[in-house]
Coordinates of C-alpha atoms and ligand atoms in Angstrom, one line a residue:
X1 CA 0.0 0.0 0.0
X2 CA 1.4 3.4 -0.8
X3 CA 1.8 5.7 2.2
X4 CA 1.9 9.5 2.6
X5 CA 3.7 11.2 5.5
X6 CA 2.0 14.6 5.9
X7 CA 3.2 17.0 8.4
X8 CA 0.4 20.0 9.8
X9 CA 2.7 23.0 10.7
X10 CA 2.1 26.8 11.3
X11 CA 1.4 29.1 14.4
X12 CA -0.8 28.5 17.6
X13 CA -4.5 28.8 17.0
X14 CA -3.7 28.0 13.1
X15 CA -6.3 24.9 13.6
X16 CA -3.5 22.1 12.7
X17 CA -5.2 19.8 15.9
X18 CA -9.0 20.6 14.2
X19 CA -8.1 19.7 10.7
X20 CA -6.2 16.4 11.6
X21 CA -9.7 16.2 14.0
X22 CA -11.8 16.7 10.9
X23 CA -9.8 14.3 8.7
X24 CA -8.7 11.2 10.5
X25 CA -10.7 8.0 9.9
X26 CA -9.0 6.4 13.1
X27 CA -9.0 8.1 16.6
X28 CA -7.2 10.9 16.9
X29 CA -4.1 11.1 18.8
X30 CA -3.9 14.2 20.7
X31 CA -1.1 15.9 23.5
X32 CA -3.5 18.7 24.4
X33 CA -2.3 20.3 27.6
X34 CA -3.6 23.9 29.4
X35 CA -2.9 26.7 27.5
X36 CA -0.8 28.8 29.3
X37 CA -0.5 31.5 26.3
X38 CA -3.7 32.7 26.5
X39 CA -3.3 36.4 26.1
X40 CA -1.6 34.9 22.5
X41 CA -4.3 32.8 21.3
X42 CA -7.2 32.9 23.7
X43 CA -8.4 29.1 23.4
X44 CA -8.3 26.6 26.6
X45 CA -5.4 23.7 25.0
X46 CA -2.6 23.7 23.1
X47 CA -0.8 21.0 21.7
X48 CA 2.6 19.8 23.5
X49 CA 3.5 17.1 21.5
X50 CA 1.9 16.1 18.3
X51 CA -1.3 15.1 17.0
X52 CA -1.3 12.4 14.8
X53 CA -4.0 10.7 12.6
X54 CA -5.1 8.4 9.7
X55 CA -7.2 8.8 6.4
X56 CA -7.2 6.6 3.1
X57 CA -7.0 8.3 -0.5
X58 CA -8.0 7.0 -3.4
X59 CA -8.6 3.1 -3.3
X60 CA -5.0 2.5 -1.5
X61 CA -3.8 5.1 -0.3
X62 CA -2.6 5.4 3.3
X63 CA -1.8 9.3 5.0
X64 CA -0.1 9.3 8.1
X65 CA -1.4 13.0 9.5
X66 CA 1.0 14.3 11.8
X67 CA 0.8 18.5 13.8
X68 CA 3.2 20.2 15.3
X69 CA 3.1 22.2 18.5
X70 CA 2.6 26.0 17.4
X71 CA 4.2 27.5 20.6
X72 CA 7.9 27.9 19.6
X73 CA 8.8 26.9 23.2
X74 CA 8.2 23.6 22.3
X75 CA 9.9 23.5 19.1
X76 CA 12.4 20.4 19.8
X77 CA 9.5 18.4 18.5
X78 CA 9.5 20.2 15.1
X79 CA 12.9 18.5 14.5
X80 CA 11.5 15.1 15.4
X81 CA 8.7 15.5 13.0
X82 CA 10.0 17.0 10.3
X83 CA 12.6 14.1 9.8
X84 CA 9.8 11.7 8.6
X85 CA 7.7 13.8 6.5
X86 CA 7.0 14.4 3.3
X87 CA 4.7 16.8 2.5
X88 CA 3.6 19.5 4.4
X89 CA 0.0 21.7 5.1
X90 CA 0.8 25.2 6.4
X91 CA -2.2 26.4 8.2
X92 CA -1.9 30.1 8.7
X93 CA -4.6 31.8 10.9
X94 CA -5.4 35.0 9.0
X95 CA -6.7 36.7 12.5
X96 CA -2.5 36.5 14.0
X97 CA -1.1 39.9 14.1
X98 CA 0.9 39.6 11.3
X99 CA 0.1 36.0 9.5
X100 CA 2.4 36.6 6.5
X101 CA 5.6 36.9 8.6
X102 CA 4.0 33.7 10.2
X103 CA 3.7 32.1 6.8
X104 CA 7.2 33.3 5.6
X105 CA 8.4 31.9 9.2
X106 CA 7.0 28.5 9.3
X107 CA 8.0 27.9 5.3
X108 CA 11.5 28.3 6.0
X109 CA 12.0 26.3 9.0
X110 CA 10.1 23.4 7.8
X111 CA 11.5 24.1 3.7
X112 CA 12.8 20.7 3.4
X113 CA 9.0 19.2 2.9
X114 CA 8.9 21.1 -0.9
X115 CA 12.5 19.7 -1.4
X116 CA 11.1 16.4 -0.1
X117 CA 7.3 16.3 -1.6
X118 CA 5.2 19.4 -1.6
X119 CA 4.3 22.4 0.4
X120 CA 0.0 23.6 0.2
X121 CA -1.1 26.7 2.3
X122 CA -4.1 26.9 4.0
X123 CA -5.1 30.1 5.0
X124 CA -8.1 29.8 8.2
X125 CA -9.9 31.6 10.2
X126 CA -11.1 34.0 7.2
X127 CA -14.4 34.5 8.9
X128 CA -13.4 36.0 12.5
X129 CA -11.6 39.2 11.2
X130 CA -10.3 41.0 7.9
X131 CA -6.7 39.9 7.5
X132 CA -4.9 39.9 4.0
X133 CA -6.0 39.2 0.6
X134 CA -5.2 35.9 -0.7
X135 CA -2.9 37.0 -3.3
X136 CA -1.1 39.0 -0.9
X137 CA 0.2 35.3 0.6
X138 CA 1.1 34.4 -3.1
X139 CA 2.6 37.6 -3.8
X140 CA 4.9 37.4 -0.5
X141 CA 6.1 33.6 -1.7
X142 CA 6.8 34.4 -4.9
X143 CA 8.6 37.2 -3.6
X144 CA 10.5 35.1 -1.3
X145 CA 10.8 32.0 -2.7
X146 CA 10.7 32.6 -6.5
X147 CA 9.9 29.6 -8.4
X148 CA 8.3 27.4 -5.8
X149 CA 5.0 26.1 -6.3
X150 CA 2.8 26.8 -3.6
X151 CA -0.7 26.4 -3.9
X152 CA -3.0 28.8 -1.6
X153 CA -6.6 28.4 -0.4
X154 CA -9.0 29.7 2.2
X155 CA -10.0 26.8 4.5
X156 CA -12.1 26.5 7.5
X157 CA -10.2 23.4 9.2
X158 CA -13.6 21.7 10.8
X159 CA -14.9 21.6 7.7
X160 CA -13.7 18.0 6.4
X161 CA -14.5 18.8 2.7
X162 CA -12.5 21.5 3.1
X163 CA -9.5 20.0 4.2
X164 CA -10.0 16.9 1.7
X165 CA -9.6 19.2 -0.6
X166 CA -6.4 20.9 0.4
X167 CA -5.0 17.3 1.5
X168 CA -5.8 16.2 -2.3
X169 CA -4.3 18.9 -3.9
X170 CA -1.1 17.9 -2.1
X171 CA -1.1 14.5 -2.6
X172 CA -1.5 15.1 -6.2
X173 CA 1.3 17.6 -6.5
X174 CA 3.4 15.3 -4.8
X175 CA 3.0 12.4 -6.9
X176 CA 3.2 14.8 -10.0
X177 CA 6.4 16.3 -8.5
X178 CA 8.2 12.6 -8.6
X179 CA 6.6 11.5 -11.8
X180 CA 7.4 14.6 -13.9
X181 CA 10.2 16.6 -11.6
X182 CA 9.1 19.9 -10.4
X183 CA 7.4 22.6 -12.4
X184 CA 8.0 26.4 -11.5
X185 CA 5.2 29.5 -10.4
X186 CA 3.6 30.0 -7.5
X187 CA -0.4 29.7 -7.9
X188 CA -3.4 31.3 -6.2
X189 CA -6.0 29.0 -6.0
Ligands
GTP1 N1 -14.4 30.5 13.1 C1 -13.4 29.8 12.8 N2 -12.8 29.1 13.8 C2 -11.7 28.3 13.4 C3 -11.3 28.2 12.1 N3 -10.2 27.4 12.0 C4 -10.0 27.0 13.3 N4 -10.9 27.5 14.1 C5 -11.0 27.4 15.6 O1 -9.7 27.9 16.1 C6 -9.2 27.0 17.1 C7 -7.9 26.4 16.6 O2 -7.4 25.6 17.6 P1 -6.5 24.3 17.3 O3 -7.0 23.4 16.3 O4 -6.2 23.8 18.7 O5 -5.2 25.1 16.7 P2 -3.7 24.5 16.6 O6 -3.2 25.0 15.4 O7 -3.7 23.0 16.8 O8 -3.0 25.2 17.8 P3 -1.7 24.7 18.8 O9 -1.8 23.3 19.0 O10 -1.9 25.5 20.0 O11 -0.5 25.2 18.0 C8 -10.3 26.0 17.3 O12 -11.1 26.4 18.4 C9 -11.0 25.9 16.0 O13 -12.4 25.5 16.1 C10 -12.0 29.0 11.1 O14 -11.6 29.0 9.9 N5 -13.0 29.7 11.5
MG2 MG1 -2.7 21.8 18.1

């Protein structure tokens, strides 16, 4: 059976825990512990660990759905988890003060998952406040990282259609990536 390694990265509050939630087919594995941050990100947990979960693509498919810990404090995780992956969903909350140095941030730590598969960018919680146009998250890429290709979408992470979506996207320009070798331009989706 083929097997995806998918890694869920990007700040705290970004929704990587709720999108692995709304995808997984098997229980969840979750670290959630008190959040201690809130005047950061005013919800009750935060991940310590990882989150890690299952779903099946296509007819055979397996993805292994792994999330980071968005507090930085507990970054020696992010170097665990990175090692293994392939692939990587960037969930970027578009109500954090400044969510396009977040993008830029978590893109280059974790760089070696587009070297390695595929990099997609989810951009969430559109509908709390007005944050950046999408094209202003291409723009900064392509600014950045000329040449990469970088799919971006709006995505509410508990909506699992939403995230199938996203999760198929990268899938498919992984495998089209080691089928055909990489193709250059960074798209707004
Ligand atoms: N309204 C709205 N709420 C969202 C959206 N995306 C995520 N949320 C909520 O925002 C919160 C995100 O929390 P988590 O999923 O724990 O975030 P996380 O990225 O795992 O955070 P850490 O583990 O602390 O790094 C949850 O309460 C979600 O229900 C969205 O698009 N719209
Ligand atoms: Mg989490």
């Amino acid at each position: 059976m083929a097997e995806h390694v998918i890694l869920f990265t990007g700040p705290m509050g970004a929704g990587k825990t709720t999108a692995i939630q709304s995808l997984s087919e098997i229980e969840v594995v979750r670290t959630e512990a008190n959040n201690s941050e809130r005047h950061v990100v005013d919800k009750a947990t935060t991940t310590v660990a990882l989150d890690y979960g299952e779903i099946l693509v296509g007819a055979q498919e397996k993805v292994r759905l792994y999330g980071i810990p968005g507090q930085r404090r507990f970054n020696f995780m992010w170097a665990i988890l990175k090692r293994r992956a392939k692939g990587m969903i960037l969930l970027v909350n578009s109500d954090a003060p400044d969510p396009i140095a977040e993008l830029l941030f978590y893109l280059d730590e974790f760089r070696e998952l587009y070297d390695r598969g595929g990099v997609v960018v989810g951009v969430t919680r559109s509908d709390v406040g007005s944050g950046p146009a999408l094209t202003d998250y291409s723009d900064a890429l392509e600014r950045t990282n000329p040449g990469l290709v970088i799919p971006v979408f709006t995505v509410d992470p508990r909506e699992r259609n939403q995230m199938q979506n996203i999760l198929l996207t990268l899938v498919i320009n992984i495998e089209m990536r080691a089928a055909f070798g990489s193709v250059s331009g960074v798209r707004s989706l």
